[in-house]
Short mmCIF file of N, CA and C in Angstrom, two decimals:
data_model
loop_
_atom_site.label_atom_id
_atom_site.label_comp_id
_atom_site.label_asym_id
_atom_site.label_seq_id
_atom_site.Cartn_x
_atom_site.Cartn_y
_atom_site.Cartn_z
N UNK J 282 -63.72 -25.71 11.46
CA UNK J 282 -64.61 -26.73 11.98
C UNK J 282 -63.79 -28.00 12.21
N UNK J 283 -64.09 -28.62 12.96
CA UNK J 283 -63.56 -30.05 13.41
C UNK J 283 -64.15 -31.20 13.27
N UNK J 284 -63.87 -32.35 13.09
CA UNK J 284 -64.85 -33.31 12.82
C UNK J 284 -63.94 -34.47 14.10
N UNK J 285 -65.03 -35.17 15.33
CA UNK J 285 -64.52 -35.69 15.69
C UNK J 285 -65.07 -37.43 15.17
N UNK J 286 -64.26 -37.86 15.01
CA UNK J 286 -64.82 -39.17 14.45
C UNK J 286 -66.01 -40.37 14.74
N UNK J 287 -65.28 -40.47 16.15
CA UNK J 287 -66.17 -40.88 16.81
C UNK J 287 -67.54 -40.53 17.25
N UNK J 288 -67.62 -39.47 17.26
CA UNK J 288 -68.78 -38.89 17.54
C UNK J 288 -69.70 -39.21 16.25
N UNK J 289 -69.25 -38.91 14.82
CA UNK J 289 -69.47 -38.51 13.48
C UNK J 289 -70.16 -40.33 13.50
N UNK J 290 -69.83 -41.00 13.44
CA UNK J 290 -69.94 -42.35 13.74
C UNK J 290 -71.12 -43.19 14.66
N UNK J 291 -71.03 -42.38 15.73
CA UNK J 291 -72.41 -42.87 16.69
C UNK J 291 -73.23 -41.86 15.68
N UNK J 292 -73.13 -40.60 15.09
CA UNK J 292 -74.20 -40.00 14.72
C UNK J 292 -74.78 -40.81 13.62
N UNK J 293 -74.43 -41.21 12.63
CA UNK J 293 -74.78 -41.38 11.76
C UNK J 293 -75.54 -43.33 12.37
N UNK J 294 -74.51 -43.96 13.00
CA UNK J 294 -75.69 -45.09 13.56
C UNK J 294 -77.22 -45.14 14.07
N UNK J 295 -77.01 -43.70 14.88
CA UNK J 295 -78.30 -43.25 15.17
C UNK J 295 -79.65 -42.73 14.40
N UNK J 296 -78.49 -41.98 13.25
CA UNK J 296 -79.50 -42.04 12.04
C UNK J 296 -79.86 -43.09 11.30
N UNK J 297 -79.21 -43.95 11.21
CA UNK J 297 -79.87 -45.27 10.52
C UNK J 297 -80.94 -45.84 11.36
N UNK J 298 -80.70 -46.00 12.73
CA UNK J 298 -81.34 -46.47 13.71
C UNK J 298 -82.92 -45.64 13.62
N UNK J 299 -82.91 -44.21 13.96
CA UNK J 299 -83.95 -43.35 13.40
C UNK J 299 -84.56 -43.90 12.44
N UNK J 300 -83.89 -43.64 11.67
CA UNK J 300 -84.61 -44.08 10.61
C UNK J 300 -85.37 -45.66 9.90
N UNK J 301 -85.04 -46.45 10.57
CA UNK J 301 -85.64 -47.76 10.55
C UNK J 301 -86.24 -47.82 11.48
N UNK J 302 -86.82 -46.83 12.79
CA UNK J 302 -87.83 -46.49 13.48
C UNK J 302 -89.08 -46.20 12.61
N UNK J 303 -88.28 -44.73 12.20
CA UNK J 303 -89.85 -44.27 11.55
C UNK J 303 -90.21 -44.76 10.04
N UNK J 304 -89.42 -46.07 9.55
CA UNK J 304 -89.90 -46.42 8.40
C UNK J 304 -90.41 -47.69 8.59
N UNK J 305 -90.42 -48.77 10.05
CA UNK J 305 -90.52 -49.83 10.23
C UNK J 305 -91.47 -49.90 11.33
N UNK J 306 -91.29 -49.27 12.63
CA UNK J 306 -92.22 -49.04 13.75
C UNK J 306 -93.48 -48.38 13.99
N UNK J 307 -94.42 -49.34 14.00
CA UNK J 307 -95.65 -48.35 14.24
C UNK J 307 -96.83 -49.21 15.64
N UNK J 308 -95.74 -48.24 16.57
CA UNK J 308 -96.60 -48.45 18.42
C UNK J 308 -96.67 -47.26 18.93
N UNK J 309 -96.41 -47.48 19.69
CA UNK J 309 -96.99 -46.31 21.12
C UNK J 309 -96.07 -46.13 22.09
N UNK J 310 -95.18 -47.06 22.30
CA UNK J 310 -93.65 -47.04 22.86
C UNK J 310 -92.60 -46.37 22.42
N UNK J 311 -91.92 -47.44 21.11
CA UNK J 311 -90.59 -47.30 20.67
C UNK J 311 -90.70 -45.95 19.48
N UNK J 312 -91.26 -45.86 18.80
CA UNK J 312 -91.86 -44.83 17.83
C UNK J 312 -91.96 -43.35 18.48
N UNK J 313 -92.78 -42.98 19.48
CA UNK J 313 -92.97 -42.07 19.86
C UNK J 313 -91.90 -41.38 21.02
N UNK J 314 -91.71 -42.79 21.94
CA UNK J 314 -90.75 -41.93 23.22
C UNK J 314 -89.37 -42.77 22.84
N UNK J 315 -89.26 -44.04 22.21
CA UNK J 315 -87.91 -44.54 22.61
C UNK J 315 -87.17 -43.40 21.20
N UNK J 316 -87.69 -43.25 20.32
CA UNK J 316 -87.37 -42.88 18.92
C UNK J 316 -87.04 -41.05 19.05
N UNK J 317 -87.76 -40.61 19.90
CA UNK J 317 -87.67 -39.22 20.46
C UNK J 317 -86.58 -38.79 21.33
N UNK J 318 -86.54 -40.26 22.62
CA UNK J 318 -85.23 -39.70 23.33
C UNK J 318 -83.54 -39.98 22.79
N UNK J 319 -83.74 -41.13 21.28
CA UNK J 319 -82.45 -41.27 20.50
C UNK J 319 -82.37 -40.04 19.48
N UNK J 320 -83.45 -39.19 19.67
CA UNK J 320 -83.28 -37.69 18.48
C UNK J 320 -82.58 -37.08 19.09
N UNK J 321 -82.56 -36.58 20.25
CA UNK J 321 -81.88 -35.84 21.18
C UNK J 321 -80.82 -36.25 21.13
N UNK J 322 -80.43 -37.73 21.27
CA UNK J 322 -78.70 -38.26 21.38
C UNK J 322 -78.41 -38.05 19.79
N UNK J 323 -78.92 -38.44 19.11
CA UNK J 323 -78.33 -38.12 17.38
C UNK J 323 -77.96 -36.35 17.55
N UNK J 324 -78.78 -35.41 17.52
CA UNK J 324 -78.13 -34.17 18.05
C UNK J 324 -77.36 -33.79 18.72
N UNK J 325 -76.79 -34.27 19.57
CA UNK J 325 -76.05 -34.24 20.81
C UNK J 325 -74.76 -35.12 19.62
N UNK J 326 -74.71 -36.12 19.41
CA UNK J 326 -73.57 -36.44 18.86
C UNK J 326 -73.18 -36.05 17.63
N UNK J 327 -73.94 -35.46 16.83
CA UNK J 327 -74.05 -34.48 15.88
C UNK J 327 -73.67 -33.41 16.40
N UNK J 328 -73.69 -32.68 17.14
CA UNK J 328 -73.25 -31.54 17.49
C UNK J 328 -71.83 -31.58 18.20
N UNK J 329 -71.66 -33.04 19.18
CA UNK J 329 -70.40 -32.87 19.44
C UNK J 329 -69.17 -33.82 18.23
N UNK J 330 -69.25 -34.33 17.31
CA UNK J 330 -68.69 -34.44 16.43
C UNK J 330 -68.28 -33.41 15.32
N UNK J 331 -68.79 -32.25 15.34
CA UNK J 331 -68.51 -30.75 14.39
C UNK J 331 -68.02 -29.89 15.54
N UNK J 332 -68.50 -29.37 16.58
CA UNK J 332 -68.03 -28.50 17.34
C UNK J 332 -66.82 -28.27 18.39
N UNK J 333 -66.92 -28.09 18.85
CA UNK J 333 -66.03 -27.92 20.49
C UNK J 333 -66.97 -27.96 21.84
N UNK J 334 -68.02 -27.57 21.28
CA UNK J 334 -69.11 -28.01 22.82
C UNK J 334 -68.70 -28.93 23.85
N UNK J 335 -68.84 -28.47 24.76
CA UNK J 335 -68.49 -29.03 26.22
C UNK J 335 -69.71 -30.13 26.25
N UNK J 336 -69.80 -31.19 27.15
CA UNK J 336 -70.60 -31.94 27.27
C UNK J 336 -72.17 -31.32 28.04
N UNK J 337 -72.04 -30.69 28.83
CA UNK J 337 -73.00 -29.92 29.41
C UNK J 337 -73.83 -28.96 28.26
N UNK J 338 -72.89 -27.80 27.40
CA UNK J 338 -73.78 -27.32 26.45
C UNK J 338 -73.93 -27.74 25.49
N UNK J 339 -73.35 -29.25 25.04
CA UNK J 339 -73.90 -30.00 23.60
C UNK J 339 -75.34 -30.57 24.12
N UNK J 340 -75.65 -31.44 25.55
CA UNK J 340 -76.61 -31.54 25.84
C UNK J 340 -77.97 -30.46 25.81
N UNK J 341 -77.79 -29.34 26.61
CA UNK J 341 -78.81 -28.27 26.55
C UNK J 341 -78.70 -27.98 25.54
N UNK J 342 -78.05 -27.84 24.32
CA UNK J 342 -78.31 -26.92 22.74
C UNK J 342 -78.95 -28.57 22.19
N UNK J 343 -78.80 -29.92 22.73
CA UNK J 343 -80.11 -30.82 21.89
C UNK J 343 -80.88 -30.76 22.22
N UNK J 344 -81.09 -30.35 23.76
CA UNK J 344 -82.38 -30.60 24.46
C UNK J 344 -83.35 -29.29 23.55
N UNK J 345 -82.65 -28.06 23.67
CA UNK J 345 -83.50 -26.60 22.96
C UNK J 345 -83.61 -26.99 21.42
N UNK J 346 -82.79 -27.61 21.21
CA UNK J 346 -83.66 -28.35 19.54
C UNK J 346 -84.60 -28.77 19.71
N UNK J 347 -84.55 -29.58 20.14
CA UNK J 347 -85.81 -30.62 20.55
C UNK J 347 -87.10 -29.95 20.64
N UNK J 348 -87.47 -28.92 21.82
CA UNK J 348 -88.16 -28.47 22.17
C UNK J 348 -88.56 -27.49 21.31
N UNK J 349 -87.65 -26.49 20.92
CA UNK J 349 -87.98 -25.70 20.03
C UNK J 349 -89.06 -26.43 18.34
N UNK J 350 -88.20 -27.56 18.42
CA UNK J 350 -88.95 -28.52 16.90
C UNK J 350 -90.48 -28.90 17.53
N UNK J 351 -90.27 -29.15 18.89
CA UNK J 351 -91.68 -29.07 19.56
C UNK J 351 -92.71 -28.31 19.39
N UNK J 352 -92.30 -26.87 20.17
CA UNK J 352 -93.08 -26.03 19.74
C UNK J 352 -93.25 -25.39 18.24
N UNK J 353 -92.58 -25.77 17.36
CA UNK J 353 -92.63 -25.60 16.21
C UNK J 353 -93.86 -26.71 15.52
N UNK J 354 -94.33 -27.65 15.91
CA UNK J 354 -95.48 -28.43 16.27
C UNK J 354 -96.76 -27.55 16.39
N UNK J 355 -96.22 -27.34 17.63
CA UNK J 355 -97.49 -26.46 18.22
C UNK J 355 -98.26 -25.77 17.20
N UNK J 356 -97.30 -24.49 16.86
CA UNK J 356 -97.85 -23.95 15.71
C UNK J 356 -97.87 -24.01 14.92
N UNK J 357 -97.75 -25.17 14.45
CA UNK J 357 -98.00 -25.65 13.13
C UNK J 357 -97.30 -24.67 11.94
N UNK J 358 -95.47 -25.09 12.35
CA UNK J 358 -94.74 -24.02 11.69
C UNK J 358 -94.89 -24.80 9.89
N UNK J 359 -94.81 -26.52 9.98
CA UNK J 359 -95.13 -27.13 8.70
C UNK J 359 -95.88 -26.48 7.39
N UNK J 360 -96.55 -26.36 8.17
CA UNK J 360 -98.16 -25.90 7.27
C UNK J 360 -97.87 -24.21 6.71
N UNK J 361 -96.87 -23.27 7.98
CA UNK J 361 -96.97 -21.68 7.33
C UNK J 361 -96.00 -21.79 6.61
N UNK J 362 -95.13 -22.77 6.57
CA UNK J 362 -93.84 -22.68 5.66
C UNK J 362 -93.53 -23.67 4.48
N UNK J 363 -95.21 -24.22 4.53
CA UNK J 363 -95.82 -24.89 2.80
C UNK J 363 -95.37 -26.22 2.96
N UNK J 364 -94.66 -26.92 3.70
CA UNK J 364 -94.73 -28.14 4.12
C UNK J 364 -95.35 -29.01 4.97
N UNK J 365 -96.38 -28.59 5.37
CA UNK J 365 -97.32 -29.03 5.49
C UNK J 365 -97.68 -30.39 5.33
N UNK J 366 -97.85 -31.01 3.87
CA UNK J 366 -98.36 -31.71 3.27
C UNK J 366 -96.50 -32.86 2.60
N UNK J 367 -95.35 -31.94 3.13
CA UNK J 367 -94.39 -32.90 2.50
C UNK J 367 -94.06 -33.91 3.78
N UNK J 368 -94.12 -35.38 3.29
CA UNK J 368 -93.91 -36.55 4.48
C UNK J 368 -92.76 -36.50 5.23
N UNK J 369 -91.37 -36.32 3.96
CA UNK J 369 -90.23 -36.23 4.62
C UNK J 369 -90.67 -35.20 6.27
N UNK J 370 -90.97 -34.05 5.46
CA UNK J 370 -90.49 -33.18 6.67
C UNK J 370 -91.13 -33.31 7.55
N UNK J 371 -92.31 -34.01 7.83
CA UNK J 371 -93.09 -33.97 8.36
C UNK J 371 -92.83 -35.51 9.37
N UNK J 372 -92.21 -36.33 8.66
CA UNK J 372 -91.20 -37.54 9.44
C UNK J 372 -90.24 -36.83 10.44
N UNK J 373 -89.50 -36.06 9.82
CA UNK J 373 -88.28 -35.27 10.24
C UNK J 373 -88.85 -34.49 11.57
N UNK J 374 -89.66 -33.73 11.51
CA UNK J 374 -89.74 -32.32 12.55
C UNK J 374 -90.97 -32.60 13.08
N UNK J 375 -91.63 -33.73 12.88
CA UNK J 375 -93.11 -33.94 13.51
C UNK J 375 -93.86 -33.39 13.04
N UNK J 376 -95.08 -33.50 13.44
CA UNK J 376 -96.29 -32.85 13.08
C UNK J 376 -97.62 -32.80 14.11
N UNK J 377 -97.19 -33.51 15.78
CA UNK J 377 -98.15 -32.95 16.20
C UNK J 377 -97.71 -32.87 17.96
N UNK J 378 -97.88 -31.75 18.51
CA UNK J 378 -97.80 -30.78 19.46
C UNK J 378 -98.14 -32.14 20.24
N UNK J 379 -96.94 -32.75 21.83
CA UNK J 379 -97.36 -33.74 22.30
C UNK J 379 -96.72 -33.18 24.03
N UNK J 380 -96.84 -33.00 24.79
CA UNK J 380 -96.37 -32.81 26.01
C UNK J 380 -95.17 -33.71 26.48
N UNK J 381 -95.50 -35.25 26.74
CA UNK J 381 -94.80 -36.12 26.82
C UNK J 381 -93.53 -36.12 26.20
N UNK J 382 -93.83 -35.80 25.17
CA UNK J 382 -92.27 -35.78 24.32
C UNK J 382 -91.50 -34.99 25.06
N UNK J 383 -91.33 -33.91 25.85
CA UNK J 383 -90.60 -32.99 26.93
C UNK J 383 -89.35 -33.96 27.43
N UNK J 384 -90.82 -35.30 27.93
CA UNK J 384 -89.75 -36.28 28.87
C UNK J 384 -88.91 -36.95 28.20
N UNK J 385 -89.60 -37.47 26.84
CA UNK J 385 -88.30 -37.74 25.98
C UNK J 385 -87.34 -37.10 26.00
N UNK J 386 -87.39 -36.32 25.43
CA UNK J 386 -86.23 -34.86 25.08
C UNK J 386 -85.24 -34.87 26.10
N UNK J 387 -86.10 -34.44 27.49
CA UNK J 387 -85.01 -34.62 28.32
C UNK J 387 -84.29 -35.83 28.84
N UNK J 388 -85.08 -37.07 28.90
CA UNK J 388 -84.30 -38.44 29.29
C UNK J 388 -83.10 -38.15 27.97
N UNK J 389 -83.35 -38.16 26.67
CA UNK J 389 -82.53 -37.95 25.85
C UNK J 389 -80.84 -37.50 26.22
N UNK J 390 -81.53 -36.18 26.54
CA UNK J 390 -80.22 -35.02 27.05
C UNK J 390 -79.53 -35.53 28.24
N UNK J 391 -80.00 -36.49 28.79
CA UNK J 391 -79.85 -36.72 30.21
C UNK J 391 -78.24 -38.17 30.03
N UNK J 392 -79.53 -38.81 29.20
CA UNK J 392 -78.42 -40.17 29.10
C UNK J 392 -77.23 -39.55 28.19
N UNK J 393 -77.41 -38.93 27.03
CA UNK J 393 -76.80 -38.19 26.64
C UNK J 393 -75.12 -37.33 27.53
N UNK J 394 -75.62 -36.70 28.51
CA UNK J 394 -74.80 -35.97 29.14
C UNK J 394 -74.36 -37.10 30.27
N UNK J 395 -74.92 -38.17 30.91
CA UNK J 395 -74.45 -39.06 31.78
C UNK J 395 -73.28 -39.97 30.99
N UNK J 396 -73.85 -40.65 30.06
CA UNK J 396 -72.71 -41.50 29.23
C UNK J 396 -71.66 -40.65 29.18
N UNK J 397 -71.76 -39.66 28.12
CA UNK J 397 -70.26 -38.85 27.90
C UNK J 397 -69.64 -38.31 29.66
N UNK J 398 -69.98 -37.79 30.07
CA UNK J 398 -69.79 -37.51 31.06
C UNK J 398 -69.08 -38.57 31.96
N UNK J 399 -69.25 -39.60 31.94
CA UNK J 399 -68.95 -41.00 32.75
C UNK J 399 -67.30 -41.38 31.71
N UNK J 400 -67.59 -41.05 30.27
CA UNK J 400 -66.68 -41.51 29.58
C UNK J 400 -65.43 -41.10 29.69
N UNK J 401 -65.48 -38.98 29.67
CA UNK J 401 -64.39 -38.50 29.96
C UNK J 401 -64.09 -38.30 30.86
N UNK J 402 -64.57 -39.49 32.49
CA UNK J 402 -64.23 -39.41 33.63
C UNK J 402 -63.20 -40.60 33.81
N UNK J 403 -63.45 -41.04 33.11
CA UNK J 403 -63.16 -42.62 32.71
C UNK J 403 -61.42 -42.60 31.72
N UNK J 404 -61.17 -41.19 31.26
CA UNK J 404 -59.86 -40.71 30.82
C UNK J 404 -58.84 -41.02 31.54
N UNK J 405 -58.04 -41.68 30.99
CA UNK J 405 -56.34 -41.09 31.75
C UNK J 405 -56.60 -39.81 32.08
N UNK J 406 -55.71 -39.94 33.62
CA UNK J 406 -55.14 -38.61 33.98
C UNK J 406 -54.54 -37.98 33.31
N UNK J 407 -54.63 -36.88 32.71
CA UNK J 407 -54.19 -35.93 31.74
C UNK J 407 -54.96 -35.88 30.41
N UNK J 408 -55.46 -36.42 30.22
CA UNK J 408 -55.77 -37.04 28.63
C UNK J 408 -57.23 -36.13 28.55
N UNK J 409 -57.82 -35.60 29.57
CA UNK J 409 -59.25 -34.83 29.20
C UNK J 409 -58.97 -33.28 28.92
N UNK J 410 -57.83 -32.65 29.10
CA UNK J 410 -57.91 -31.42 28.58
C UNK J 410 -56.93 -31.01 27.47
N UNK J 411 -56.11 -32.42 26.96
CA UNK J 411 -55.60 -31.87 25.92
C UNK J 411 -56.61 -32.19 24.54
N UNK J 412 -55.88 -31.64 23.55
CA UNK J 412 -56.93 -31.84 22.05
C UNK J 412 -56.52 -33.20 21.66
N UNK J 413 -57.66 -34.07 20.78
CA UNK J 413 -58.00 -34.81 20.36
C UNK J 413 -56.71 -35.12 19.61
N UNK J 414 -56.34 -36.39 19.37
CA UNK J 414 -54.81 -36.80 18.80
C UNK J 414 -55.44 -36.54 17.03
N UNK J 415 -54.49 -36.73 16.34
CA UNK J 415 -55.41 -36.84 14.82
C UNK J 415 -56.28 -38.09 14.59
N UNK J 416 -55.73 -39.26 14.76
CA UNK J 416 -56.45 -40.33 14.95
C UNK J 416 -57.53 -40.41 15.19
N UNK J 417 -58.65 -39.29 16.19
CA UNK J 417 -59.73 -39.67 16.39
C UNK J 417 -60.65 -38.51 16.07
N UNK J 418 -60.29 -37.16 15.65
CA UNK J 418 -60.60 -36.15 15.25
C UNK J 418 -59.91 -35.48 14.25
N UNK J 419 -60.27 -34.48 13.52
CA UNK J 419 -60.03 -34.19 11.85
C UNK J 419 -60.27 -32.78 11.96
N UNK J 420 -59.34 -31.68 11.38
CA UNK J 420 -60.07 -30.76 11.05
C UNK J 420 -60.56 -30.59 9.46
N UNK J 421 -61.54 -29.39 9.45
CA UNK J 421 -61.94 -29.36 8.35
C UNK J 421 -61.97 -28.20 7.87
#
């Protein structure tokens, strides 16, 4: 496994950020869609800080989180798997089946894959297909 730093870094900002969403915010805006389409980027940089994922399939494997935690909503996977009633998880993975959130998800994946995408365009010539120097990535 690899740990790239930077990535490891926006992830965990995002989780703080998350998380002083859903412990501080309570609207109809920032809570529901702004807080939904930074879940998708916390996954997305979570996923590309451990993996090798290309920018294209770190995006679609947050976006199918997403959705999948969606429909996991739907059916009220909380409740068959006795959590139900626990807040954490129920902060964490939602708890109620919303359509809209889709568009989150995907604006998510979107800005997500545009930023990085813009970034490693934005590389020295040469510098996008070799591996990460040690300095900014780690193995593990």
């Amino acid at each position: 496994m690899r740990l790239h730093r930077g990535y490891a870094l926006a992830t965990i900002v995002l989780l703080i950020v998350e998380i002083g969403i859903a412990l501080f915010v309570r609207d109809r805006i920032v809570r529901p869609y702004v807080g939904d389409t930074l879940a998708v980027i916390l996954v997305y940089t979570g996923l590309r800080a451990v993996t090798r994922l290309s920018v294209p399939a770190a995006a679609l494997t947050a976006f199918a989180i997403a959705v999948l935690i969606e429909f996991g909503q739907y059916f009220h996977v909380l409740d068959h798997i006795g959590l139900g009633e626990n807040r954490l998880a129920r902060t964490v993975l939602g708890s109620g089946f919303d359509l809209h959130d889709f568009i989150a998800y995907a604006a998510g994946a979107l800005i997500a894959y545009a930023v990085d995408y813009r970034r490693a365009s934005r590389a020295p010539a040469g510098t996008r297909t070799r591996r990460p120097s040690s300095d900014s990535s780690s193995t593990i």
